[in-house]
Amino acid sequence: MKKILYLSLAFLTLTCSNIQAAEDSIIRMIGKEENGYNEPRYTGSAHRYDWKDRFDIELIANPDIFPWSSRRQGSVFEKIFNDLAEKEHIVIILKYPMRSYAQSADLFEKGDDSIKGLFATYYENIPYTKNQYIYPAFFENNVHVITSAKKTLNLKTRAELKNYKGVYAEQDYFSSFVIKDFENLGITKVKDFPEAYKKLLTGEVDYVVGSYYPSQIELYKLGIHDYVAYSKMPIWKMPMFLRVRPEVANHQRVSYLKKYLKSASYAKAKEEGMQELLNIYKENTAGIVPPTYINVSQPEETNSENKAEEIQKQPAEVK
């Protein structure tokens, strides 16, 4: 009888552990019924930890710039920052209020006490503000030149982009200083990624400029990832910051956060998290049929990563 009781308790414990593990899962898959492919949903980590020395940093996130943040899909950094929580007991909590992100950012600048910080902001020269950036940047959002896999651009300087016709997608997330460069180089805006890549692959433009991870995700979703190539090196680098009110920035625990952001541990967590994200889209969009404007026969080389090595003749750093 005792043996049966022990086995029952063991089974119950195992079942409860499995249920807890499922509840604690950071990544779930959503969207197949809508889009024909699965997309990741990163769940928040606010209730995952009960450490007595836990330090929370609540940040307002933009609801429309996945993978950095999305009301529907969460943020890839929910997964990446899990390492920060485990090692330093610092939990980044992303909030998506009903008001627009622009309204939240405006209230933050005006000193609204209810908003402690903003997530994934670019550096801007805002005069007289007391709100502070946490250095170093938690991510470098690199911008690449994207071309057709069959067409080369022989660039020695960034200024030479002016000799070609280029576009960028309005839904991509660029800093104001990079957009100003786009305007100076004659790079024009189109409404979204599908329009940008259609113009590229039908020969209407010579290149698209896009931030590395969001643009790759969209290429997978459109079924055209193998038809384009990326510049070997980024043409612009856009550091992304956590930006907080002074009482948060000056808290002694933030010094641990700053040290962590410089660590090899964080670099590893970041690299693995971003690669996992791309692998999810690569796997789950494998059956997507390319748009009708694509010649559906396979391109001469289907591995765009290998093709990128050949196609881009920029020097190590384009200025």
mmCIF file of C-alpha atoms in Angstrom:
data_model
loop_
_atom_site.group_PDB
_atom_site.id
_atom_site.type_symbol
_atom_site.label_atom_id
_atom_site.label_comp_id
_atom_site.label_asym_id
_atom_site.label_seq_id
_atom_site.Cartn_x
_atom_site.Cartn_y
_atom_site.Cartn_z
ATOM 1 C CA MET A 1 0.000 0.000 0.000
ATOM 2 C CA LYS A 2 2.825 2.384 0.932
ATOM 3 C CA LYS A 3 4.567 1.547 -2.337
ATOM 4 C CA ILE A 4 1.428 2.418 -4.295
ATOM 5 C CA LEU A 5 1.110 5.694 -2.336
ATOM 6 C CA TYR A 6 4.745 6.635 -3.042
ATOM 7 C CA LEU A 7 4.300 5.882 -6.730
ATOM 8 C CA SER A 8 1.141 7.995 -6.827
ATOM 9 C CA LEU A 9 2.886 10.915 -5.122
ATOM 10 C CA ALA A 10 5.832 10.594 -7.469
ATOM 11 C CA PHE A 11 3.514 10.611 -10.475
ATOM 12 C CA LEU A 12 1.655 13.653 -9.107
ATOM 13 C CA THR A 13 4.918 15.502 -8.491
ATOM 14 C CA LEU A 14 6.151 14.709 -11.991
ATOM 15 C CA THR A 15 2.850 15.802 -13.518
ATOM 16 C CA CYS A 16 2.864 19.078 -11.568
ATOM 17 C CA SER A 17 6.483 19.674 -12.624
ATOM 18 C CA ASN A 18 5.556 19.119 -16.259
ATOM 19 C CA ILE A 19 2.595 21.500 -15.958
ATOM 20 C CA GLN A 20 4.829 24.118 -14.321
ATOM 21 C CA ALA A 21 7.467 23.659 -17.021
ATOM 22 C CA ALA A 22 4.814 24.138 -19.702
ATOM 23 C CA GLU A 23 3.548 27.299 -17.986
ATOM 24 C CA ASP A 24 7.102 28.595 -17.738
ATOM 25 C CA SER A 25 7.844 28.001 -21.417
ATOM 26 C CA ILE A 26 9.177 31.212 -22.930
ATOM 27 C CA ILE A 27 8.423 30.345 -26.561
ATOM 28 C CA ARG A 28 5.122 29.097 -27.912
ATOM 29 C CA MET A 29 4.080 28.825 -31.546
ATOM 30 C CA ILE A 30 1.114 30.722 -32.986
ATOM 31 C CA GLY A 31 -0.384 31.775 -36.265
ATOM 32 C CA LYS A 32 -0.425 28.731 -38.536
ATOM 33 C CA GLU A 33 -4.148 28.901 -39.068
ATOM 34 C CA GLU A 34 -3.861 32.549 -40.140
ATOM 35 C CA ASN A 35 -0.703 32.655 -42.200
ATOM 36 C CA GLY A 36 0.074 29.102 -43.291
ATOM 37 C CA TYR A 37 3.167 28.936 -41.098
ATOM 38 C CA ASN A 38 3.961 28.931 -37.391
ATOM 39 C CA GLU A 39 5.332 32.054 -35.726
ATOM 40 C CA PRO A 40 6.952 32.273 -32.283
ATOM 41 C CA ARG A 41 5.231 33.927 -29.368
ATOM 42 C CA TYR A 42 7.618 34.962 -26.570
ATOM 43 C CA THR A 43 5.802 34.963 -23.240
ATOM 44 C CA GLY A 44 6.605 37.461 -20.497
ATOM 45 C CA SER A 45 8.779 36.481 -17.558
ATOM 46 C CA ALA A 46 7.293 38.740 -14.859
ATOM 47 C CA HIS A 47 5.957 35.834 -12.757
ATOM 48 C CA ARG A 48 8.714 33.318 -13.343
ATOM 49 C CA TYR A 49 10.970 34.188 -10.420
ATOM 50 C CA ASP A 50 10.526 34.624 -6.665
ATOM 51 C CA TRP A 51 14.014 35.680 -5.542
ATOM 52 C CA LYS A 52 14.072 37.950 -2.484
ATOM 53 C CA ASP A 53 16.720 40.162 -4.093
ATOM 54 C CA ARG A 54 14.870 40.366 -7.417
ATOM 55 C CA PHE A 55 15.127 43.778 -9.117
ATOM 56 C CA ASP A 56 12.504 44.647 -11.733
ATOM 57 C CA ILE A 57 12.892 47.209 -14.502
ATOM 58 C CA GLU A 58 9.552 47.977 -16.159
ATOM 59 C CA LEU A 59 9.801 49.373 -19.686
ATOM 60 C CA ILE A 60 7.211 50.483 -22.230
ATOM 61 C CA ALA A 61 7.737 48.636 -25.523
ATOM 62 C CA ASN A 62 6.641 49.474 -29.041
ATOM 63 C CA PRO A 63 3.821 47.028 -29.948
ATOM 64 C CA ASP A 64 4.604 46.886 -33.671
ATOM 65 C CA ILE A 65 8.324 46.159 -34.194
ATOM 66 C CA PHE A 66 8.797 42.403 -33.854
ATOM 67 C CA PRO A 67 11.255 40.801 -33.116
ATOM 68 C CA TRP A 68 12.229 43.651 -30.779
ATOM 69 C CA SER A 69 8.702 43.932 -29.397
ATOM 70 C CA SER A 70 5.144 43.149 -30.421
ATOM 71 C CA ARG A 71 1.818 43.077 -28.629
ATOM 72 C CA ARG A 72 0.982 39.815 -30.423
ATOM 73 C CA GLN A 73 4.341 38.039 -30.428
ATOM 74 C CA GLY A 74 6.215 39.530 -27.493
ATOM 75 C CA SER A 75 9.966 40.105 -27.817
ATOM 76 C CA VAL A 76 12.879 37.838 -28.618
ATOM 77 C CA PHE A 77 14.566 39.509 -25.642
ATOM 78 C CA GLU A 78 12.133 37.763 -23.312
ATOM 79 C CA LYS A 79 14.257 34.706 -24.134
ATOM 80 C CA ILE A 80 17.622 36.474 -24.303
ATOM 81 C CA PHE A 81 17.142 38.344 -21.003
ATOM 82 C CA ASN A 82 16.297 35.102 -19.243
ATOM 83 C CA ASP A 83 20.051 34.658 -18.762
ATOM 84 C CA LEU A 84 20.218 38.105 -17.114
ATOM 85 C CA ALA A 85 17.439 37.104 -14.728
ATOM 86 C CA GLU A 86 19.078 33.807 -13.826
ATOM 87 C CA LYS A 87 22.545 35.296 -13.251
ATOM 88 C CA GLU A 88 21.805 38.726 -11.768
ATOM 89 C CA HIS A 89 18.184 38.404 -10.536
ATOM 90 C CA ILE A 90 17.348 41.454 -12.669
ATOM 91 C CA VAL A 91 14.069 41.060 -14.561
ATOM 92 C CA ILE A 92 13.249 43.269 -17.557
ATOM 93 C CA ILE A 93 9.452 43.539 -17.789
ATOM 94 C CA LEU A 94 8.002 44.796 -21.079
ATOM 95 C CA LYS A 95 4.655 46.576 -20.963
ATOM 96 C CA TYR A 96 2.257 47.279 -23.834
ATOM 97 C CA PRO A 97 -0.242 49.954 -22.727
ATOM 98 C CA MET A 98 -3.394 50.678 -24.707
ATOM 99 C CA ARG A 99 -2.197 54.173 -25.585
ATOM 100 C CA SER A 100 0.158 54.501 -28.567
ATOM 101 C CA TYR A 101 3.891 54.090 -28.111
ATOM 102 C CA ALA A 102 4.404 57.689 -29.255
ATOM 103 C CA GLN A 103 2.061 58.905 -26.516
ATOM 104 C CA SER A 104 3.935 56.858 -23.911
ATOM 105 C CA ALA A 105 7.272 58.212 -25.105
ATOM 106 C CA ASP A 106 5.928 61.762 -24.901
ATOM 107 C CA LEU A 107 4.670 61.223 -21.349
ATOM 108 C CA PHE A 108 8.023 59.720 -20.420
ATOM 109 C CA GLU A 109 9.841 62.803 -21.701
ATOM 110 C CA LYS A 110 7.487 65.021 -19.693
ATOM 111 C CA GLY A 111 8.329 63.167 -16.499
ATOM 112 C CA ASP A 112 5.232 61.029 -15.948
ATOM 113 C CA ASP A 113 6.008 59.015 -12.797
ATOM 114 C CA SER A 114 3.997 56.023 -14.009
ATOM 115 C CA ILE A 115 6.444 55.372 -16.874
ATOM 116 C CA LYS A 116 9.801 54.143 -15.603
ATOM 117 C CA GLY A 117 11.471 53.629 -18.951
ATOM 118 C CA LEU A 118 11.367 52.802 -22.659
ATOM 119 C CA PHE A 119 12.599 49.636 -24.365
ATOM 120 C CA ALA A 120 14.629 49.499 -27.589
ATOM 121 C CA THR A 121 15.089 53.206 -28.209
ATOM 122 C CA TYR A 122 17.697 54.779 -30.454
ATOM 123 C CA TYR A 123 19.835 57.641 -29.245
ATOM 124 C CA GLU A 124 18.344 61.044 -29.964
ATOM 125 C CA ASN A 125 19.608 64.508 -29.070
ATOM 126 C CA ILE A 126 16.683 65.559 -26.895
ATOM 127 C CA PRO A 127 17.531 68.790 -25.046
ATOM 128 C CA TYR A 128 16.909 69.316 -21.338
ATOM 129 C CA THR A 129 15.712 65.789 -20.641
ATOM 130 C CA LYS A 130 16.737 64.094 -17.397
ATOM 131 C CA ASN A 131 15.817 60.592 -18.558
ATOM 132 C CA GLN A 132 18.896 58.478 -19.100
ATOM 133 C CA TYR A 133 20.209 55.852 -21.487
ATOM 134 C CA ILE A 134 21.710 52.749 -19.929
ATOM 135 C CA TYR A 135 25.128 52.152 -21.442
ATOM 136 C CA PRO A 136 26.277 50.087 -23.184
ATOM 137 C CA ALA A 137 23.602 49.541 -25.816
ATOM 138 C CA PHE A 138 21.929 46.183 -25.344
ATOM 139 C CA PHE A 139 21.857 45.527 -29.110
ATOM 140 C CA GLU A 140 23.411 46.780 -32.355
ATOM 141 C CA ASN A 141 20.640 46.802 -34.955
ATOM 142 C CA ASN A 142 22.743 46.585 -38.103
ATOM 143 C CA VAL A 143 21.533 47.788 -41.491
ATOM 144 C CA HIS A 144 22.650 45.924 -44.608
ATOM 145 C CA VAL A 145 22.367 46.473 -48.323
ATOM 146 C CA ILE A 146 20.197 43.707 -49.810
ATOM 147 C CA THR A 147 20.441 42.909 -53.525
ATOM 148 C CA SER A 148 19.131 40.336 -55.925
ATOM 149 C CA ALA A 149 21.269 37.184 -55.721
ATOM 150 C CA LYS A 150 22.056 37.631 -59.421
ATOM 151 C CA LYS A 151 23.178 41.249 -59.334
ATOM 152 C CA THR A 152 26.337 42.743 -57.842
ATOM 153 C CA LEU A 153 27.007 46.178 -56.427
ATOM 154 C CA ASN A 154 30.667 47.081 -56.373
ATOM 155 C CA LEU A 155 30.794 49.689 -53.597
ATOM 156 C CA LYS A 156 33.869 51.279 -52.083
ATOM 157 C CA THR A 157 32.082 53.924 -50.050
ATOM 158 C CA ARG A 158 28.598 54.382 -48.681
ATOM 159 C CA ALA A 159 28.227 57.510 -50.804
ATOM 160 C CA GLU A 160 28.287 55.358 -53.951
ATOM 161 C CA LEU A 161 24.818 54.069 -53.082
ATOM 162 C CA LYS A 162 23.677 57.345 -54.608
ATOM 163 C CA ASN A 163 24.619 55.955 -58.024
ATOM 164 C CA TYR A 164 22.015 53.208 -57.680
ATOM 165 C CA LYS A 165 18.296 53.147 -56.991
ATOM 166 C CA GLY A 166 17.381 51.992 -53.479
ATOM 167 C CA VAL A 167 14.360 51.747 -51.188
ATOM 168 C CA TYR A 168 13.557 50.954 -47.568
ATOM 169 C CA ALA A 169 10.374 49.642 -45.962
ATOM 170 C CA GLU A 170 8.418 52.037 -43.775
ATOM 171 C CA GLN A 171 7.630 49.172 -41.379
ATOM 172 C CA ASP A 172 11.341 48.617 -40.687
ATOM 173 C CA TYR A 173 12.643 50.354 -37.565
ATOM 174 C CA PHE A 174 15.408 52.898 -38.239
ATOM 175 C CA SER A 175 16.921 55.678 -36.176
ATOM 176 C CA SER A 176 16.390 59.258 -37.299
ATOM 177 C CA PHE A 177 20.077 59.752 -38.167
ATOM 178 C CA VAL A 178 20.002 56.733 -40.514
ATOM 179 C CA ILE A 179 16.793 57.919 -42.193
ATOM 180 C CA LYS A 180 18.482 61.285 -42.750
ATOM 181 C CA ASP A 181 21.335 59.449 -44.488
ATOM 182 C CA PHE A 182 18.782 57.598 -46.624
ATOM 183 C CA GLU A 183 17.311 60.912 -47.744
ATOM 184 C CA ASN A 184 20.754 62.323 -48.578
ATOM 185 C CA LEU A 185 21.536 59.228 -50.659
ATOM 186 C CA GLY A 186 18.232 59.295 -52.515
ATOM 187 C CA ILE A 187 16.942 56.092 -50.892
ATOM 188 C CA THR A 188 13.157 56.294 -50.955
ATOM 189 C CA LYS A 189 10.480 54.868 -48.676
ATOM 190 C CA VAL A 190 7.899 52.237 -49.610
ATOM 191 C CA LYS A 191 5.067 51.070 -47.382
ATOM 192 C CA ASP A 192 6.255 47.585 -46.398
ATOM 193 C CA PHE A 193 8.703 44.719 -46.949
ATOM 194 C CA PRO A 194 6.645 42.955 -49.665
ATOM 195 C CA GLU A 195 6.619 46.098 -51.807
ATOM 196 C CA ALA A 196 10.349 46.700 -51.255
ATOM 197 C CA TYR A 197 11.337 43.164 -52.275
ATOM 198 C CA LYS A 198 8.968 43.123 -55.238
ATOM 199 C CA LYS A 199 10.646 46.256 -56.556
ATOM 200 C CA LEU A 200 14.048 44.646 -56.003
ATOM 201 C CA LEU A 201 13.344 41.286 -57.617
ATOM 202 C CA THR A 202 11.495 42.730 -60.603
ATOM 203 C CA GLY A 203 14.438 45.058 -61.323
ATOM 204 C CA GLU A 204 12.657 48.284 -60.501
ATOM 205 C CA VAL A 205 15.336 49.122 -57.904
ATOM 206 C CA ASP A 206 18.928 47.981 -57.397
ATOM 207 C CA TYR A 207 18.867 47.397 -53.656
ATOM 208 C CA VAL A 208 16.905 47.485 -50.437
ATOM 209 C CA VAL A 209 18.358 48.693 -47.153
ATOM 210 C CA GLY A 210 17.054 46.698 -44.214
ATOM 211 C CA SER A 211 17.831 45.927 -40.592
ATOM 212 C CA TYR A 212 19.317 42.449 -40.489
ATOM 213 C CA TYR A 213 16.942 40.275 -38.455
ATOM 214 C CA PRO A 214 13.544 41.826 -39.278
ATOM 215 C CA SER A 215 14.325 41.804 -42.996
ATOM 216 C CA GLN A 216 15.395 38.147 -42.951
ATOM 217 C CA ILE A 217 12.207 37.149 -41.141
ATOM 218 C CA GLU A 218 10.127 38.891 -43.808
ATOM 219 C CA LEU A 219 12.101 37.194 -46.589
ATOM 220 C CA TYR A 220 11.352 33.792 -45.076
ATOM 221 C CA LYS A 221 7.667 34.665 -44.725
ATOM 222 C CA LEU A 222 7.520 35.696 -48.395
ATOM 223 C CA GLY A 223 9.340 32.548 -49.568
ATOM 224 C CA ILE A 224 12.139 34.530 -51.248
ATOM 225 C CA HIS A 225 15.034 34.274 -48.803
ATOM 226 C CA ASP A 226 17.157 32.364 -51.334
ATOM 227 C CA TYR A 227 16.656 34.971 -54.043
ATOM 228 C CA VAL A 228 18.557 37.789 -52.312
ATOM 229 C CA ALA A 229 21.974 38.433 -50.816
ATOM 230 C CA TYR A 230 23.148 40.630 -47.948
ATOM 231 C CA SER A 231 26.190 42.869 -47.848
ATOM 232 C CA LYS A 232 28.938 41.052 -45.999
ATOM 233 C CA MET A 233 29.325 43.940 -43.569
ATOM 234 C CA PRO A 234 26.650 46.304 -42.215
ATOM 235 C CA ILE A 235 26.469 49.712 -43.841
ATOM 236 C CA TRP A 236 25.007 51.387 -40.737
ATOM 237 C CA LYS A 237 24.995 50.384 -37.071
ATOM 238 C CA MET A 238 22.112 51.499 -34.898
ATOM 239 C CA PRO A 239 22.651 50.918 -31.153
ATOM 240 C CA MET A 240 19.456 50.174 -29.220
ATOM 241 C CA PHE A 241 19.168 51.271 -25.591
ATOM 242 C CA LEU A 242 17.160 50.780 -22.459
ATOM 243 C CA ARG A 243 16.164 54.297 -21.380
ATOM 244 C CA VAL A 244 14.984 54.976 -17.844
ATOM 245 C CA ARG A 245 14.129 57.627 -15.299
ATOM 246 C CA PRO A 246 17.007 58.870 -13.088
ATOM 247 C CA GLU A 247 15.864 56.971 -9.976
ATOM 248 C CA VAL A 248 16.128 53.735 -11.953
ATOM 249 C CA ALA A 249 19.378 54.618 -13.719
ATOM 250 C CA ASN A 250 21.036 55.530 -10.409
ATOM 251 C CA HIS A 251 19.932 52.411 -8.550
ATOM 252 C CA GLN A 252 22.945 50.380 -7.379
ATOM 253 C CA ARG A 253 21.672 47.225 -9.089
ATOM 254 C CA VAL A 254 21.895 48.899 -12.494
ATOM 255 C CA SER A 255 25.684 48.707 -12.208
ATOM 256 C CA TYR A 256 25.299 44.908 -12.337
ATOM 257 C CA LEU A 257 23.138 45.250 -15.442
ATOM 258 C CA LYS A 258 25.760 47.403 -17.176
ATOM 259 C CA LYS A 259 28.486 44.902 -16.353
ATOM 260 C CA TYR A 260 26.336 42.044 -17.627
ATOM 261 C CA LEU A 261 25.638 43.790 -20.951
ATOM 262 C CA LYS A 262 29.409 43.778 -21.578
ATOM 263 C CA SER A 263 29.851 40.102 -20.683
ATOM 264 C CA ALA A 264 30.599 37.077 -22.853
ATOM 265 C CA SER A 265 27.598 35.393 -21.237
ATOM 266 C CA TYR A 266 25.248 38.021 -22.639
ATOM 267 C CA ALA A 267 26.908 37.952 -26.058
ATOM 268 C CA LYS A 268 26.344 34.180 -26.164
ATOM 269 C CA ALA A 269 22.704 34.399 -25.016
ATOM 270 C CA LYS A 270 22.042 37.117 -27.593
ATOM 271 C CA GLU A 271 23.643 35.234 -30.474
ATOM 272 C CA GLU A 272 21.865 31.985 -29.622
ATOM 273 C CA GLY A 273 18.497 33.698 -29.173
ATOM 274 C CA MET A 274 18.671 35.520 -32.506
ATOM 275 C CA GLN A 275 19.852 32.436 -34.384
ATOM 276 C CA GLU A 276 17.083 30.348 -32.841
ATOM 277 C CA LEU A 277 14.577 32.942 -34.028
ATOM 278 C CA LEU A 278 15.827 32.746 -37.620
ATOM 279 C CA ASN A 279 15.844 28.946 -37.473
ATOM 280 C CA ILE A 280 12.187 28.956 -36.384
ATOM 281 C CA TYR A 281 11.181 31.003 -39.416
ATOM 282 C CA LYS A 282 13.415 29.032 -41.776
ATOM 283 C CA GLU A 283 11.865 25.750 -40.648
ATOM 284 C CA ASN A 284 8.259 26.892 -40.478
ATOM 285 C CA THR A 285 8.170 28.727 -43.810
ATOM 286 C CA ALA A 286 9.927 25.998 -45.821
ATOM 287 C CA GLY A 287 6.807 25.279 -47.889
ATOM 288 C CA ILE A 288 5.907 28.880 -48.724
ATOM 289 C CA VAL A 289 5.427 29.391 -52.479
ATOM 290 C CA PRO A 290 7.212 32.534 -53.761
ATOM 291 C CA PRO A 291 5.085 35.380 -55.178
ATOM 292 C CA THR A 292 4.081 35.174 -58.824
ATOM 293 C CA TYR A 293 6.606 37.831 -59.839
ATOM 294 C CA ILE A 294 9.393 35.349 -59.033
ATOM 295 C CA ASN A 295 10.596 32.872 -61.631
ATOM 296 C CA VAL A 296 9.654 29.770 -59.629
ATOM 297 C CA SER A 297 12.606 27.750 -60.917
ATOM 298 C CA GLN A 298 15.405 27.731 -58.338
ATOM 299 C CA PRO A 299 18.044 30.453 -58.667
ATOM 300 C CA GLU A 300 21.493 29.432 -59.813
ATOM 301 C CA GLU A 301 22.616 29.168 -56.185
ATOM 302 C CA THR A 302 19.962 28.553 -53.551
ATOM 303 C CA ASN A 303 22.155 29.155 -50.526
ATOM 304 C CA SER A 304 21.952 32.914 -50.117
ATOM 305 C CA GLU A 305 24.484 32.924 -47.274
ATOM 306 C CA ASN A 306 27.152 31.447 -49.546
ATOM 307 C CA LYS A 307 26.087 33.666 -52.416
ATOM 308 C CA ALA A 308 26.482 36.730 -50.208
ATOM 309 C CA GLU A 309 30.199 36.015 -49.883
ATOM 310 C CA GLU A 310 30.592 36.230 -53.658
ATOM 311 C CA ILE A 311 28.143 38.948 -54.505
ATOM 312 C CA GLN A 312 29.193 41.707 -52.151
ATOM 313 C CA LYS A 313 32.466 43.376 -53.056
ATOM 314 C CA GLN A 314 32.405 46.096 -50.423
ATOM 315 C CA PRO A 315 35.568 46.570 -48.370
ATOM 316 C CA ALA A 316 35.537 45.500 -44.704
ATOM 317 C CA GLU A 317 33.979 48.808 -43.690
ATOM 318 C CA VAL A 318 31.938 51.051 -45.938
ATOM 319 C CA LYS A 319 32.018 54.684 -44.875
#
